[in-house]
PDB file of C-alpha atoms in Angstrom:
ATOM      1  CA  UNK A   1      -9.128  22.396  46.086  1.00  0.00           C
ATOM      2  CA  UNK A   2     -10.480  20.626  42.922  1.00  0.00           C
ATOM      3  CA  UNK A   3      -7.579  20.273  40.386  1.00  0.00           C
ATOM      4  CA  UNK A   4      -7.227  19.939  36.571  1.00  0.00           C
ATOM      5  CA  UNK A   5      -5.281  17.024  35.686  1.00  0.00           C
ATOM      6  CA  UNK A   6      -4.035  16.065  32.028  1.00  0.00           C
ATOM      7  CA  UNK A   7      -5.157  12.347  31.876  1.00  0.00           C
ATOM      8  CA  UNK A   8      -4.163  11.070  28.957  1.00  0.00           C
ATOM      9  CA  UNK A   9      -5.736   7.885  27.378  1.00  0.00           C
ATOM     10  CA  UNK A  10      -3.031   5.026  26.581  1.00  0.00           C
ATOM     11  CA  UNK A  11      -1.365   5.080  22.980  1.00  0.00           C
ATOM     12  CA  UNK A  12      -3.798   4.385  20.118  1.00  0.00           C
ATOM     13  CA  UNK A  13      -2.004   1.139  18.991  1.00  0.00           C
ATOM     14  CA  UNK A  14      -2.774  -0.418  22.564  1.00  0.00           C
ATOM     15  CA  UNK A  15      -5.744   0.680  22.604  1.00  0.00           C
ATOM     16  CA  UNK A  16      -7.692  -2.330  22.151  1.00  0.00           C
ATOM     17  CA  UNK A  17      -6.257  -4.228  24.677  1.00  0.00           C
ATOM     18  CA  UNK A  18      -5.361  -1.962  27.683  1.00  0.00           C
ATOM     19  CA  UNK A  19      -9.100  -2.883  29.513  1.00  0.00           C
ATOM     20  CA  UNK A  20      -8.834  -6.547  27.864  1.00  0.00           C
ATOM     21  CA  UNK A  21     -10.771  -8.535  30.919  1.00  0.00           C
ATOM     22  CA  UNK A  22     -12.463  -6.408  32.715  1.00  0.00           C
ATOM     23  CA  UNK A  23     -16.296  -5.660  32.990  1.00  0.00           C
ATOM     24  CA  UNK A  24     -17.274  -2.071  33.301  1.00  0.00           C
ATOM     25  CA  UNK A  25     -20.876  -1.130  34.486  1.00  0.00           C
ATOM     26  CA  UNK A  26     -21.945   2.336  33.090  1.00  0.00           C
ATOM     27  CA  UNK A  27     -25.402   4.242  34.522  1.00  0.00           C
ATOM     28  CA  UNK A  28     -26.951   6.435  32.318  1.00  0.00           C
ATOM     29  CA  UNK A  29     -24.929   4.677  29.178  1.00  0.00           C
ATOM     30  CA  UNK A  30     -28.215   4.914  26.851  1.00  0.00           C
ATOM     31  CA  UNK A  31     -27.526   8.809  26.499  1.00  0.00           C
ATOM     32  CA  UNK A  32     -25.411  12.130  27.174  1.00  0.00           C
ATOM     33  CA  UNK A  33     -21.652  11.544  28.448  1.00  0.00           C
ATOM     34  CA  UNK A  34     -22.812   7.704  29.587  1.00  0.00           C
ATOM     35  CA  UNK A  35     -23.446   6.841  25.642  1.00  0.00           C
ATOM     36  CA  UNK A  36     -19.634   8.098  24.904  1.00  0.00           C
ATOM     37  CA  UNK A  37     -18.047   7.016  27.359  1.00  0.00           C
ATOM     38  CA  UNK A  38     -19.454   3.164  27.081  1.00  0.00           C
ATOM     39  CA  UNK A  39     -18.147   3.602  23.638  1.00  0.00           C
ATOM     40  CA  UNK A  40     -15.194   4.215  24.861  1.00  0.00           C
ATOM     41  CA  UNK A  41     -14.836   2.040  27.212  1.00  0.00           C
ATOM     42  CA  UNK A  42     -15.573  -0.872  24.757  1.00  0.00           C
ATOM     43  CA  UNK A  43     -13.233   0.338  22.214  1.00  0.00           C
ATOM     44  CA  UNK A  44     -10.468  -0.040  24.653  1.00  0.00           C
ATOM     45  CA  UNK A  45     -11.422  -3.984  25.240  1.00  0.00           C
ATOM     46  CA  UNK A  46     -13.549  -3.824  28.076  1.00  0.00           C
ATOM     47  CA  UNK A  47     -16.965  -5.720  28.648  1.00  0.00           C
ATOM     48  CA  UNK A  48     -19.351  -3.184  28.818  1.00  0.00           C
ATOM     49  CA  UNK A  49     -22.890  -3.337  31.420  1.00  0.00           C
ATOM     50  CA  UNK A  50     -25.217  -0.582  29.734  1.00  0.00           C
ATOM     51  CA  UNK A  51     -27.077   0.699  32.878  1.00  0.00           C
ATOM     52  CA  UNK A  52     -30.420   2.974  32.361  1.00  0.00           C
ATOM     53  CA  UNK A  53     -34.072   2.979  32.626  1.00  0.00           C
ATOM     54  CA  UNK A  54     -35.429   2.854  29.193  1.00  0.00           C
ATOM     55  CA  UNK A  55     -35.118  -0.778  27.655  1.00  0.00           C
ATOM     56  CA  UNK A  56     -35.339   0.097  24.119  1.00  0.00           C
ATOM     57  CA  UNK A  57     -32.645   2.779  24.283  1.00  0.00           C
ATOM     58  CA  UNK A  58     -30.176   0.372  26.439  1.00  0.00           C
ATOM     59  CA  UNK A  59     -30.818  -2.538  23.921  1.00  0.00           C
ATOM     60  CA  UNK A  60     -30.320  -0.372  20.833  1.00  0.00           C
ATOM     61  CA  UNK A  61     -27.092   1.325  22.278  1.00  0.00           C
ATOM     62  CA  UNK A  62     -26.041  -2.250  23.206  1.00  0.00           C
ATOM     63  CA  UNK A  63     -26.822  -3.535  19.675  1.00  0.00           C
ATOM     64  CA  UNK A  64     -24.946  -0.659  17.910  1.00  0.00           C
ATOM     65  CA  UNK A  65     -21.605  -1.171  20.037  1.00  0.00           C
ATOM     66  CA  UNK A  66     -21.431  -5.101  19.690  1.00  0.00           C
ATOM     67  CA  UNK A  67     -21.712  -3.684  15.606  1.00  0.00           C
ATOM     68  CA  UNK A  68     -18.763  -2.022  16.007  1.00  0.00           C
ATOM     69  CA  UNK A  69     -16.640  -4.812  17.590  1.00  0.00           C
ATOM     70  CA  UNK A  70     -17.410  -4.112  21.306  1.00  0.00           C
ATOM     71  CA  UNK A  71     -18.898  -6.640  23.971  1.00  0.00           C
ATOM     72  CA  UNK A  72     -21.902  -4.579  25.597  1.00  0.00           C
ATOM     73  CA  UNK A  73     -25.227  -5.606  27.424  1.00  0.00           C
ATOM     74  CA  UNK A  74     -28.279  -3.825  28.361  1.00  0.00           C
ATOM     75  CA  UNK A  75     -29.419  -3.897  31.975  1.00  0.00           C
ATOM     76  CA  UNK A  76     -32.564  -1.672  33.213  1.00  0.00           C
ATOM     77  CA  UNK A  77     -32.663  -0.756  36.661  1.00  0.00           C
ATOM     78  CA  UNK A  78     -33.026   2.728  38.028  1.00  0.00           C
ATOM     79  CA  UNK A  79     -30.096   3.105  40.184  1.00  0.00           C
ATOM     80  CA  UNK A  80     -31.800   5.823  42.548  1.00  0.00           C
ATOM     81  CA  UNK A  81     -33.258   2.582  44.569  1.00  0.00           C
ATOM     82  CA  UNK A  82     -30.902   0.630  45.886  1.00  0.00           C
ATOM     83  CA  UNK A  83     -32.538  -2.823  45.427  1.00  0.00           C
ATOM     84  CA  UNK A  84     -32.217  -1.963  41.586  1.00  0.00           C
ATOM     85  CA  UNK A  85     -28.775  -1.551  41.941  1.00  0.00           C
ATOM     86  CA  UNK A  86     -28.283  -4.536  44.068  1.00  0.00           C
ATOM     87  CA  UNK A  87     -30.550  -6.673  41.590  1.00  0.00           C
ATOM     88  CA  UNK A  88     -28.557  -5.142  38.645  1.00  0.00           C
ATOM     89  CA  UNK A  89     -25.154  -5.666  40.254  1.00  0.00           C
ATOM     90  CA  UNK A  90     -26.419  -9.478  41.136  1.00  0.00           C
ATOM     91  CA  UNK A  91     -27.019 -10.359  37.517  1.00  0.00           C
ATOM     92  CA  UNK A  92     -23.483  -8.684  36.128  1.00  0.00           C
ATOM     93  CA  UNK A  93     -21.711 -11.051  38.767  1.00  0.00           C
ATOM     94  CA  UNK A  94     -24.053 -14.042  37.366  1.00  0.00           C
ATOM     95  CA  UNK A  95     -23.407 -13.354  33.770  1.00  0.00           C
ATOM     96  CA  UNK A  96     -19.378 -12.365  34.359  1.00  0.00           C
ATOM     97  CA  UNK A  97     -18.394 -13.615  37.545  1.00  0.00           C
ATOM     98  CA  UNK A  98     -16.708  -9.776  38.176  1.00  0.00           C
ATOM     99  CA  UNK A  99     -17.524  -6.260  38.215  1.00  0.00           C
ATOM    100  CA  UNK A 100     -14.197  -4.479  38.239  1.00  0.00           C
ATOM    101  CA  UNK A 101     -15.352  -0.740  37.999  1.00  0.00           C
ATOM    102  CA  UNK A 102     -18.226   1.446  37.731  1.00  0.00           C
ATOM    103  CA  UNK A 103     -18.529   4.608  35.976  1.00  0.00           C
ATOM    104  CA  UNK A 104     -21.859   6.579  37.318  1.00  0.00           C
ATOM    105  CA  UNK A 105     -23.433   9.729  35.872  1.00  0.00           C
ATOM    106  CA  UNK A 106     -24.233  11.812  38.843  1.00  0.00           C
ATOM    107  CA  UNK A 107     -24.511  14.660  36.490  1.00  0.00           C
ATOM    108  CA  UNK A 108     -28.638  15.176  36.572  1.00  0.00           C
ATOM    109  CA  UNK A 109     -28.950  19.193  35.445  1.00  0.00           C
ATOM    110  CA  UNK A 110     -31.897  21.223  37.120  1.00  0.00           C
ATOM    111  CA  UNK A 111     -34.486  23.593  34.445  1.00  0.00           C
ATOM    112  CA  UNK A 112     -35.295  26.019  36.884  1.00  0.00           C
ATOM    113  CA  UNK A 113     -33.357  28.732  38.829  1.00  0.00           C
ATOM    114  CA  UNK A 114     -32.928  28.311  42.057  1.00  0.00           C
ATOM    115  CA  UNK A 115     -35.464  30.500  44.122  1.00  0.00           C
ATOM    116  CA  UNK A 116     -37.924  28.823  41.598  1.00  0.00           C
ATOM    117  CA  UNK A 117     -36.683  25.484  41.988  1.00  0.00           C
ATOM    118  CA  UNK A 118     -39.552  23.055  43.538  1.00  0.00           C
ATOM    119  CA  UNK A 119     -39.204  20.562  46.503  1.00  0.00           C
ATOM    120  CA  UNK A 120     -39.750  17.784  43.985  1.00  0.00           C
ATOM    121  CA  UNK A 121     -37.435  18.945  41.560  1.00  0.00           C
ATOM    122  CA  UNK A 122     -34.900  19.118  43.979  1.00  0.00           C
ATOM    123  CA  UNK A 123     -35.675  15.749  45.479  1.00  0.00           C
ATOM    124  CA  UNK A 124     -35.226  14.496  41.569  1.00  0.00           C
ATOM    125  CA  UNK A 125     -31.602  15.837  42.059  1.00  0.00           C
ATOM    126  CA  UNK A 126     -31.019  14.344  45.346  1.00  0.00           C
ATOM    127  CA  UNK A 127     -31.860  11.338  44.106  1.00  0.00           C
ATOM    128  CA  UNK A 128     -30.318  11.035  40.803  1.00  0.00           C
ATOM    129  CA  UNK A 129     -27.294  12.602  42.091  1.00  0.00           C
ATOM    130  CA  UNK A 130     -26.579  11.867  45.353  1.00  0.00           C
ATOM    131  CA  UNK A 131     -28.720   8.873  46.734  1.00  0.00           C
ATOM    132  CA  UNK A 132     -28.166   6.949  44.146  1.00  0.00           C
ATOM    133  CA  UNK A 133     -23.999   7.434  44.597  1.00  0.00           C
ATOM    134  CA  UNK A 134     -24.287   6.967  48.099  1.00  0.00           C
ATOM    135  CA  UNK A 135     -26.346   3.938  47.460  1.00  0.00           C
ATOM    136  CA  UNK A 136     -23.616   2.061  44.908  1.00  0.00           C
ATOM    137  CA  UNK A 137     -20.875   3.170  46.861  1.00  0.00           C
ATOM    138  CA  UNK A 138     -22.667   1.366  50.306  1.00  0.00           C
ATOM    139  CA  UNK A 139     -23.304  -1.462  48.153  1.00  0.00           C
ATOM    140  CA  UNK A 140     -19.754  -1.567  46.168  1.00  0.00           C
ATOM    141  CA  UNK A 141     -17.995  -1.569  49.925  1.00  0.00           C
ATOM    142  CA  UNK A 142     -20.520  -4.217  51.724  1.00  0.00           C
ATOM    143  CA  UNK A 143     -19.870  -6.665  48.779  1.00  0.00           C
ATOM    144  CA  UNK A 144     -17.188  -5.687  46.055  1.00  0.00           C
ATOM    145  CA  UNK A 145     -14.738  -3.810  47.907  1.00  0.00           C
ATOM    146  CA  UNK A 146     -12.362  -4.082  45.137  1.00  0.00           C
ATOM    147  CA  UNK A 147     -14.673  -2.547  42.584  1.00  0.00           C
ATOM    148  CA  UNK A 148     -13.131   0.942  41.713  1.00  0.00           C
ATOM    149  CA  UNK A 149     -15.996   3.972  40.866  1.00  0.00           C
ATOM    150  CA  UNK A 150     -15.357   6.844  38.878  1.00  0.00           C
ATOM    151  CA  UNK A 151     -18.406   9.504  39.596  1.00  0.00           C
ATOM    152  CA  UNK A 152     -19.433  11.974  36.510  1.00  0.00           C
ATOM    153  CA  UNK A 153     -20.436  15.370  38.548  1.00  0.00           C
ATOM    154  CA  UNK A 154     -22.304  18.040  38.359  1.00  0.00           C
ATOM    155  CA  UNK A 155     -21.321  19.627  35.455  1.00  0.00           C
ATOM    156  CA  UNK A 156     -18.583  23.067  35.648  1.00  0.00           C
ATOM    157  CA  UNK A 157     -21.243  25.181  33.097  1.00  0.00           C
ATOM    158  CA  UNK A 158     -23.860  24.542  35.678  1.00  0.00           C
ATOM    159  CA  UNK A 159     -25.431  27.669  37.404  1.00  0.00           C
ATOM    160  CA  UNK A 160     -27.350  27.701  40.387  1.00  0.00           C
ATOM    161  CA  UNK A 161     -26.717  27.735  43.788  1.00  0.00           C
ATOM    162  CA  UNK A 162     -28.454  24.116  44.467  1.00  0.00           C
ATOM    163  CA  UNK A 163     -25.797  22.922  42.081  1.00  0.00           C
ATOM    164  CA  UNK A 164     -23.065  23.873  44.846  1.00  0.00           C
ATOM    165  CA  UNK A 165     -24.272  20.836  47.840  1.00  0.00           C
ATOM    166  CA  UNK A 166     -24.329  18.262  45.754  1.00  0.00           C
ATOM    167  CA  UNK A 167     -20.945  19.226  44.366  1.00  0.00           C
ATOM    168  CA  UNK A 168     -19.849  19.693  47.704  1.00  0.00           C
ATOM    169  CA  UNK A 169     -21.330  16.321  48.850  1.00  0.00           C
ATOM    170  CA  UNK A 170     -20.061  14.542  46.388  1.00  0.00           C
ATOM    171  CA  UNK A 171     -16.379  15.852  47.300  1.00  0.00           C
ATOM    172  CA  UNK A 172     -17.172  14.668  50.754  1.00  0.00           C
ATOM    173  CA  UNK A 173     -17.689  11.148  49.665  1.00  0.00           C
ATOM    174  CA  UNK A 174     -15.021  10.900  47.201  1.00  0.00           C
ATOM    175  CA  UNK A 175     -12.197  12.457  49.231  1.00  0.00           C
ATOM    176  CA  UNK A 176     -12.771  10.272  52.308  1.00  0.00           C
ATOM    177  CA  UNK A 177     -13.813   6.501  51.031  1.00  0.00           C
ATOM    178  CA  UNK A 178     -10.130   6.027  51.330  1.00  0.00           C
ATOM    179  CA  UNK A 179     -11.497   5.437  55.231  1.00  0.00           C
ATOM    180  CA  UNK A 180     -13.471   2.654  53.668  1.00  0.00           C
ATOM    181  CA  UNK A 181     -10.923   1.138  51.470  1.00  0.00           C
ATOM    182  CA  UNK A 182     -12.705   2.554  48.540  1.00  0.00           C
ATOM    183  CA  UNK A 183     -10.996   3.398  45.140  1.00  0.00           C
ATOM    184  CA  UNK A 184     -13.422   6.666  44.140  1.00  0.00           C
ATOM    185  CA  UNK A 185     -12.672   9.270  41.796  1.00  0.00           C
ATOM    186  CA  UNK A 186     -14.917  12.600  40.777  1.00  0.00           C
ATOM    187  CA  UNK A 187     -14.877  14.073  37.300  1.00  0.00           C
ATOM    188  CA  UNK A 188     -16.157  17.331  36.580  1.00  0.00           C
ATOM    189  CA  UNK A 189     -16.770  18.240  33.159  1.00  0.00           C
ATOM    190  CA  UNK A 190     -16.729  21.340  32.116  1.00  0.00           C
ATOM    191  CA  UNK A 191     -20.132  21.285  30.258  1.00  0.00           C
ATOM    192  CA  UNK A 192     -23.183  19.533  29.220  1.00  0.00           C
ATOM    193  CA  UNK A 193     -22.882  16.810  26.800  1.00  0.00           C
ATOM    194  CA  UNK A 194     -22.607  17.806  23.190  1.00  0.00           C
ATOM    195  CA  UNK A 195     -23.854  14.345  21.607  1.00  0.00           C
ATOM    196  CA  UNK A 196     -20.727  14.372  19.408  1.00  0.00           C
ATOM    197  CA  UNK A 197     -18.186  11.547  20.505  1.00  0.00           C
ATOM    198  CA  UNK A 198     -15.448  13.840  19.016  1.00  0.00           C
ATOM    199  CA  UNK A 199     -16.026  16.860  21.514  1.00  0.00           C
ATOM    200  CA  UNK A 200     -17.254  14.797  24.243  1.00  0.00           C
ATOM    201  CA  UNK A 201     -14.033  12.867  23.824  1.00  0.00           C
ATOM    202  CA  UNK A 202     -11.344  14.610  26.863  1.00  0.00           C
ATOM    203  CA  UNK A 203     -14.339  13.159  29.354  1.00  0.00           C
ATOM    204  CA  UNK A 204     -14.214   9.476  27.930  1.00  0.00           C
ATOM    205  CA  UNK A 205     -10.348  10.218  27.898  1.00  0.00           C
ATOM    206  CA  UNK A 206     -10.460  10.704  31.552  1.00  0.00           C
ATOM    207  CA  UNK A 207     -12.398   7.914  32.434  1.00  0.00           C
ATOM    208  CA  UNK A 208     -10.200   5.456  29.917  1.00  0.00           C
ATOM    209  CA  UNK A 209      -7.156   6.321  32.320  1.00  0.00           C
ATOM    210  CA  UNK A 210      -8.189   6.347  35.533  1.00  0.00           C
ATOM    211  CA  UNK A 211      -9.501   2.614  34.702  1.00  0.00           C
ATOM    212  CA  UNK A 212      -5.956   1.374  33.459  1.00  0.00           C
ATOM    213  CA  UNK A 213      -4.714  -0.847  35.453  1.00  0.00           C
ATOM    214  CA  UNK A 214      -1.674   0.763  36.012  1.00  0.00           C
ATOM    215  CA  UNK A 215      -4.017   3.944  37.581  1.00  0.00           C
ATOM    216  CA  UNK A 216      -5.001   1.699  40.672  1.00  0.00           C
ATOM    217  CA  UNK A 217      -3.299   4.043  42.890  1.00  0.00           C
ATOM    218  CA  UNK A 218      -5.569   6.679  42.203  1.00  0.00           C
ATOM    219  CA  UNK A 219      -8.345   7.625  44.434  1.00  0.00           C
ATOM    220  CA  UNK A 220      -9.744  10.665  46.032  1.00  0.00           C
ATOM    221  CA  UNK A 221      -9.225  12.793  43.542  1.00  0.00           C
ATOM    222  CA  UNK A 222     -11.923  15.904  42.232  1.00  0.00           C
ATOM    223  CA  UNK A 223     -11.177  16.736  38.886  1.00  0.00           C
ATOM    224  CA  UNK A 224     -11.718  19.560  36.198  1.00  0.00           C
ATOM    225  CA  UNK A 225     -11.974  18.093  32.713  1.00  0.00           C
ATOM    226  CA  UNK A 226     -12.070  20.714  30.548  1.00  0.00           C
ATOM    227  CA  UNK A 227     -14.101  20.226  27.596  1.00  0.00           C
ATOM    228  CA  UNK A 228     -14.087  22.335  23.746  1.00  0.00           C
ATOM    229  CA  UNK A 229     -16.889  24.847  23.585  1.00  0.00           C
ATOM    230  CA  UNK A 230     -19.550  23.639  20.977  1.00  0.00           C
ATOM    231  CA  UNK A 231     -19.006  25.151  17.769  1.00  0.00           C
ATOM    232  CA  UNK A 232     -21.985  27.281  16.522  1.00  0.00           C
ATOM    233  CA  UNK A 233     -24.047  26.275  13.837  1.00  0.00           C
ATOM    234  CA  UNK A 234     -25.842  28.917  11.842  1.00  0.00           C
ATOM    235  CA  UNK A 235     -28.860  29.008  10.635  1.00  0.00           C
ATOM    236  CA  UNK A 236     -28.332  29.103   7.127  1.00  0.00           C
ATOM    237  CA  UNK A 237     -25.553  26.528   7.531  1.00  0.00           C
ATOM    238  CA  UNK A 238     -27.834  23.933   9.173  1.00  0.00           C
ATOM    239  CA  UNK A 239     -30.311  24.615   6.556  1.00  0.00           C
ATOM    240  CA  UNK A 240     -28.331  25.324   2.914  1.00  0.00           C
ATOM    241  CA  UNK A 241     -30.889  26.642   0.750  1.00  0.00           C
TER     242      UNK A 241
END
């Protein structure tokens, strides 16, 4: 049963140093939840590996975080191919020597309903989704075993009954890489992401803990984050005459 926990980010004044050391790769980090949550991440000390398949978007993200006193570099690869991954998680090793964690954004959303929903569409899923954790995960365990991953799911606003296997297999993978000696942990948010750091902040909350060092015991965990609705914005308010 997937659970709601209240993971709370360490104290503000420590902030800055609780992730002091460690290099964090981040997939999707050029956009959506990936783009807050390398913020955060960086913020809190880390090195940060901006993951994604537009170069311009990872180096600008990259630029804008080293502005504001993080350590961040840009890395293209498309992680749905595993020799991408491999070549990406190659270089972080010959640039930092370590790859402590990975946060990946398994959180692709589908346009179409689900008795309209194409094979390639859903093959876009499959791979964005779940090849491309299965992938990482295979390659984490053949040659970082001690490299923790914290998954970004399918998202809890999400309708659509192709959303429900790769939920489901997602679960699978998480609940039983303890059999592998794997540290994984799933995160469900409970929307879309609102391109506001402030509201998209319990997610990057979530992921700040479970990467403390004092949160290595955690693994196989599926949980809820609930997130605040997005305020409306009317029309006349967007627009002041």
């Amino acid at each position: 049963m997937t659970q709601q926990f209240n993971l709370r980010p360490p104290r503000q004044g420590h902030l800055s140093e609780v992730l002091a050391g460690q290099v964090i790769a981040v997939t999707g980090a050029d956009q959506g939840y990936g783009r807050t949550i390398s913020a955060a991440l960086a913020s809190a000390g880390a090195s940060v590996v901006l993951i994604g398949a537009n170069s311009d978007t990872l180096a600008t993200a990259a630029s804008h975080l080293e502005h504001t006193g993080g350590h961040a570099i840009p890395i293209k690869a498309d992680v749905g191919v595993p020799l991408d991954w491999l070549s990406a998680q190659n270089r972080i090793l010959e640039i930092f020597g370590a790859l402590h964690g990975i946060v990946h954004l398994a959180d692709k959303r589908s346009h179409s309903e689900f008795t309209s929903l194409s094979e390639n569409e859903w093959m876009d899923l499959f791979n964005c989704n779940l090849k491309s954790t299965v992938g990482i995960t295979q390659i984490v365990r053949r040659r970082l075993p001690g490299t923790w991953l914290t998954i970004i799911g399918p998202h809890l606003d999400e309708r659509g009954l192709q959303v429900n296997p790769q939920r489901g297999a997602l679960r699978g993978l998480v609940e039983q890489a303890h059999t592998e000696d794997l540290r994984l942990n799933l995160l469900l948010p409970g929307r879309a992401s609102s391109g506001d750091d402030t509201l998209d902040a319990p997610l990057a909350n979530a992921v700040l803990a479970l990467a403390a060092p004092g949160m290595k015991h955690l693994r196989g965990n599926v949980m809820d984050v609930p997130m605040p609705a997005i305020p409306n914005i009317r029309a006349l308010d967007a627009y002041p005459l």
